[in-house]
PDB file of C-alpha atoms and ligand atoms in Angstrom:
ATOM      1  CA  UNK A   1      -2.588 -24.630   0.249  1.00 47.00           C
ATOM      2  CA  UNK A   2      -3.160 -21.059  -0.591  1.00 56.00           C
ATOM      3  CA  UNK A   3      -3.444 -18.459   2.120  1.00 65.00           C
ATOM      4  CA  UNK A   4      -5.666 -15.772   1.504  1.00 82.00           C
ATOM      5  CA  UNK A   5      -4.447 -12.547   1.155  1.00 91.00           C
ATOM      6  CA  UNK A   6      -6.043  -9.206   1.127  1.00 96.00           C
ATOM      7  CA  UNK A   7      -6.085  -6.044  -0.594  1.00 96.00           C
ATOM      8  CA  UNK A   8      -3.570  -2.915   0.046  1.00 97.00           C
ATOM      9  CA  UNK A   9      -5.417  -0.089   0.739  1.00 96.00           C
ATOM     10  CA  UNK A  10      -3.410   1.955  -1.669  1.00 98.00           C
ATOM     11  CA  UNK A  11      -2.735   0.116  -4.820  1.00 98.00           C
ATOM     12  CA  UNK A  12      -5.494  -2.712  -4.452  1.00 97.00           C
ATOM     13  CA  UNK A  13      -3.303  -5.613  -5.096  1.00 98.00           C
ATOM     14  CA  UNK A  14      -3.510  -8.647  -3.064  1.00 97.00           C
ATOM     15  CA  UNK A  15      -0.504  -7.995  -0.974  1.00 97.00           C
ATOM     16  CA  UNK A  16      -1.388  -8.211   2.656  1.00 95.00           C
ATOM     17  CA  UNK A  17      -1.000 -11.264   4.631  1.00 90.00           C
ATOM     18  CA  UNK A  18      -3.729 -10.817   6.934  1.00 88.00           C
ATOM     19  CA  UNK A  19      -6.554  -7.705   7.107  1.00 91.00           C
ATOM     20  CA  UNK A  20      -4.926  -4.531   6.816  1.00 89.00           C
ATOM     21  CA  UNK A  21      -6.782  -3.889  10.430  1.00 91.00           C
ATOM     22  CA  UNK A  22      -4.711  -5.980  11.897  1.00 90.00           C
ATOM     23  CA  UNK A  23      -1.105  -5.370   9.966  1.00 89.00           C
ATOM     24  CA  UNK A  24       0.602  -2.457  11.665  1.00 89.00           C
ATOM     25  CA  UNK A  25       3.134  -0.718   9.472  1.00 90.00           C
ATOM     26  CA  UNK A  26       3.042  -3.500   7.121  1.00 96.00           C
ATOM     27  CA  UNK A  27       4.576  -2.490   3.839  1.00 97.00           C
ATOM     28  CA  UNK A  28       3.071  -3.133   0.477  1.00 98.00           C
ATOM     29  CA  UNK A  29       5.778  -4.641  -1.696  1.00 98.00           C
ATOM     30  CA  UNK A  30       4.231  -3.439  -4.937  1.00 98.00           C
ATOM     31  CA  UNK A  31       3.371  -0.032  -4.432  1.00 98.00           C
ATOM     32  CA  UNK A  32       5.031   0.506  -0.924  1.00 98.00           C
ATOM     33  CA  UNK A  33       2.257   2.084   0.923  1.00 98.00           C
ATOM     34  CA  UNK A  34       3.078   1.602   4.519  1.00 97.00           C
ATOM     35  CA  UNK A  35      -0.149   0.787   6.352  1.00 97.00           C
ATOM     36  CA  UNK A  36      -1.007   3.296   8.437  1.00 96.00           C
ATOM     37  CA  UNK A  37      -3.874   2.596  10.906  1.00 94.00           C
ATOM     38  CA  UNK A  38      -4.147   5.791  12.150  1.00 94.00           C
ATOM     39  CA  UNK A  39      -4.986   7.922   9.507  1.00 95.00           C
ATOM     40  CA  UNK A  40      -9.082   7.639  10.163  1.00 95.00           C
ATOM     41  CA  UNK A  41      -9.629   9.430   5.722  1.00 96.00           C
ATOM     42  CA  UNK A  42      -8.202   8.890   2.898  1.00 97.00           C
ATOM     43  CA  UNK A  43      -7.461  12.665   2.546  1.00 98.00           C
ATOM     44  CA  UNK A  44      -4.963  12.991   5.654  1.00 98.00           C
ATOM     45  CA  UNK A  45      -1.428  12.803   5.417  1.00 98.00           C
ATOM     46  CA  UNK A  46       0.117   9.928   6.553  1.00 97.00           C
ATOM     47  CA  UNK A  47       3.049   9.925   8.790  1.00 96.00           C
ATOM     48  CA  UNK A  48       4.025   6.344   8.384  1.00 95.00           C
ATOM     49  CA  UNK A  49       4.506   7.853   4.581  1.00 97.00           C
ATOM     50  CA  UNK A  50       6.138  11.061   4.852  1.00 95.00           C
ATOM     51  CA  UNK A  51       3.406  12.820   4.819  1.00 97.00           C
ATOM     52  CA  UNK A  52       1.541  11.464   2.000  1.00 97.00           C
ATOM     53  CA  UNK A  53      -2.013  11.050   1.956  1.00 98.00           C
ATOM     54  CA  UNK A  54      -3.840   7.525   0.762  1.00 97.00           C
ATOM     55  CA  UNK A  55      -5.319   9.393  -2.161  1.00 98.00           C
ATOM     56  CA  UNK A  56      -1.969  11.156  -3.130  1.00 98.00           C
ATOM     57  CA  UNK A  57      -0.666   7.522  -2.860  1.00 98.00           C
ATOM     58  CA  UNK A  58      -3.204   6.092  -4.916  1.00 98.00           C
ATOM     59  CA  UNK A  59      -3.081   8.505  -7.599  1.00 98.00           C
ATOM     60  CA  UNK A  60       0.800   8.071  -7.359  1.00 98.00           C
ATOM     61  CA  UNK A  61       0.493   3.984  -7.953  1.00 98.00           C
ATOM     62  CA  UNK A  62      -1.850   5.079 -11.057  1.00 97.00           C
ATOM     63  CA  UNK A  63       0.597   6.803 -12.785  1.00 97.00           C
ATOM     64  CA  UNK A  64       3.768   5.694 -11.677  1.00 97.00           C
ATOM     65  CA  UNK A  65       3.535   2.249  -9.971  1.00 97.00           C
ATOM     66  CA  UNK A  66       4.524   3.004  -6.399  1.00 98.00           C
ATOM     67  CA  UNK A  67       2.774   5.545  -4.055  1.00 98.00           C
ATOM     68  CA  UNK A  68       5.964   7.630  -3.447  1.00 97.00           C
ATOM     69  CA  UNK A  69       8.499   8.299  -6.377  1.00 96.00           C
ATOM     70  CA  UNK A  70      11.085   7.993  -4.044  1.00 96.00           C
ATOM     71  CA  UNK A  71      10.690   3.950  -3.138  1.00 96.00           C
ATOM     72  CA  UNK A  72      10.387   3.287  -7.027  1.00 96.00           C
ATOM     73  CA  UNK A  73      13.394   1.365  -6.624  1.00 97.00           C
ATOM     74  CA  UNK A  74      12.149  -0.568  -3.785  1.00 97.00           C
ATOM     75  CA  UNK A  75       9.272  -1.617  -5.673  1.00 97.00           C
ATOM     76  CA  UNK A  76       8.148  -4.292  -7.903  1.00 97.00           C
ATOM     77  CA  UNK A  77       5.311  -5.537  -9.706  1.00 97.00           C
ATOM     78  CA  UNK A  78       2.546  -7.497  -8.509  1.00 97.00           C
ATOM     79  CA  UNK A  79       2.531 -11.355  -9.054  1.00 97.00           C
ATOM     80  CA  UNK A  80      -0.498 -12.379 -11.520  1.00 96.00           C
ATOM     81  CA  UNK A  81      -2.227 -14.044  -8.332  1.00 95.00           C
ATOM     82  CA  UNK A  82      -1.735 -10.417  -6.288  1.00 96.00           C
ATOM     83  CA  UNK A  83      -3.879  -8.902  -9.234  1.00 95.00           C
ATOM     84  CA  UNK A  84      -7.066  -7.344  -7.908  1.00 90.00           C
TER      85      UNK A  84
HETATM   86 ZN1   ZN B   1      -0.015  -1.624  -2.387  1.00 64.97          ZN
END
């Protein structure tokens, strides 16, 4: 059986175990975006991710694969069925 999983808000991959609503300070294992359901546009800074804002983190994952340099080793890369 195959639960169904949705997508991170950061790096898009099919990560989350339920909606990202409902999954306080879950953490993304691919790009490790904590969720942060209290940031109400994607241009304010985070403070589940020191400071960083969901674009920043975005634009981050683009480029380098995680949305903080910092937890690049922490990281991994998504599982062909995570793929958006
Ligand atoms: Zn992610």
């Amino acid at each position: 059986m195959k639960a169904e999983q949705f997508p991170c808000p950061c790096c898009g991959c099919l990560t989350f175990p339920g909606s990202p609503a409902d999954a306080l300070a879950y953490i993304c294992p691919v790009c490790m975006w904590e969720n942060d359901l209290f940031i109400a546009f994607n241009d304010e800074p985070s403070d589940e991710n020191h400071g960083l804002t969901l674009n920043q983190g975005r634009a981050n994952y683009r480029t380098l694969g995680v949305c903080d340099p910092r937890l690049a080793p922490y990281a991994r890369k998504p599982f062909p069925k995570e793929l958006p």
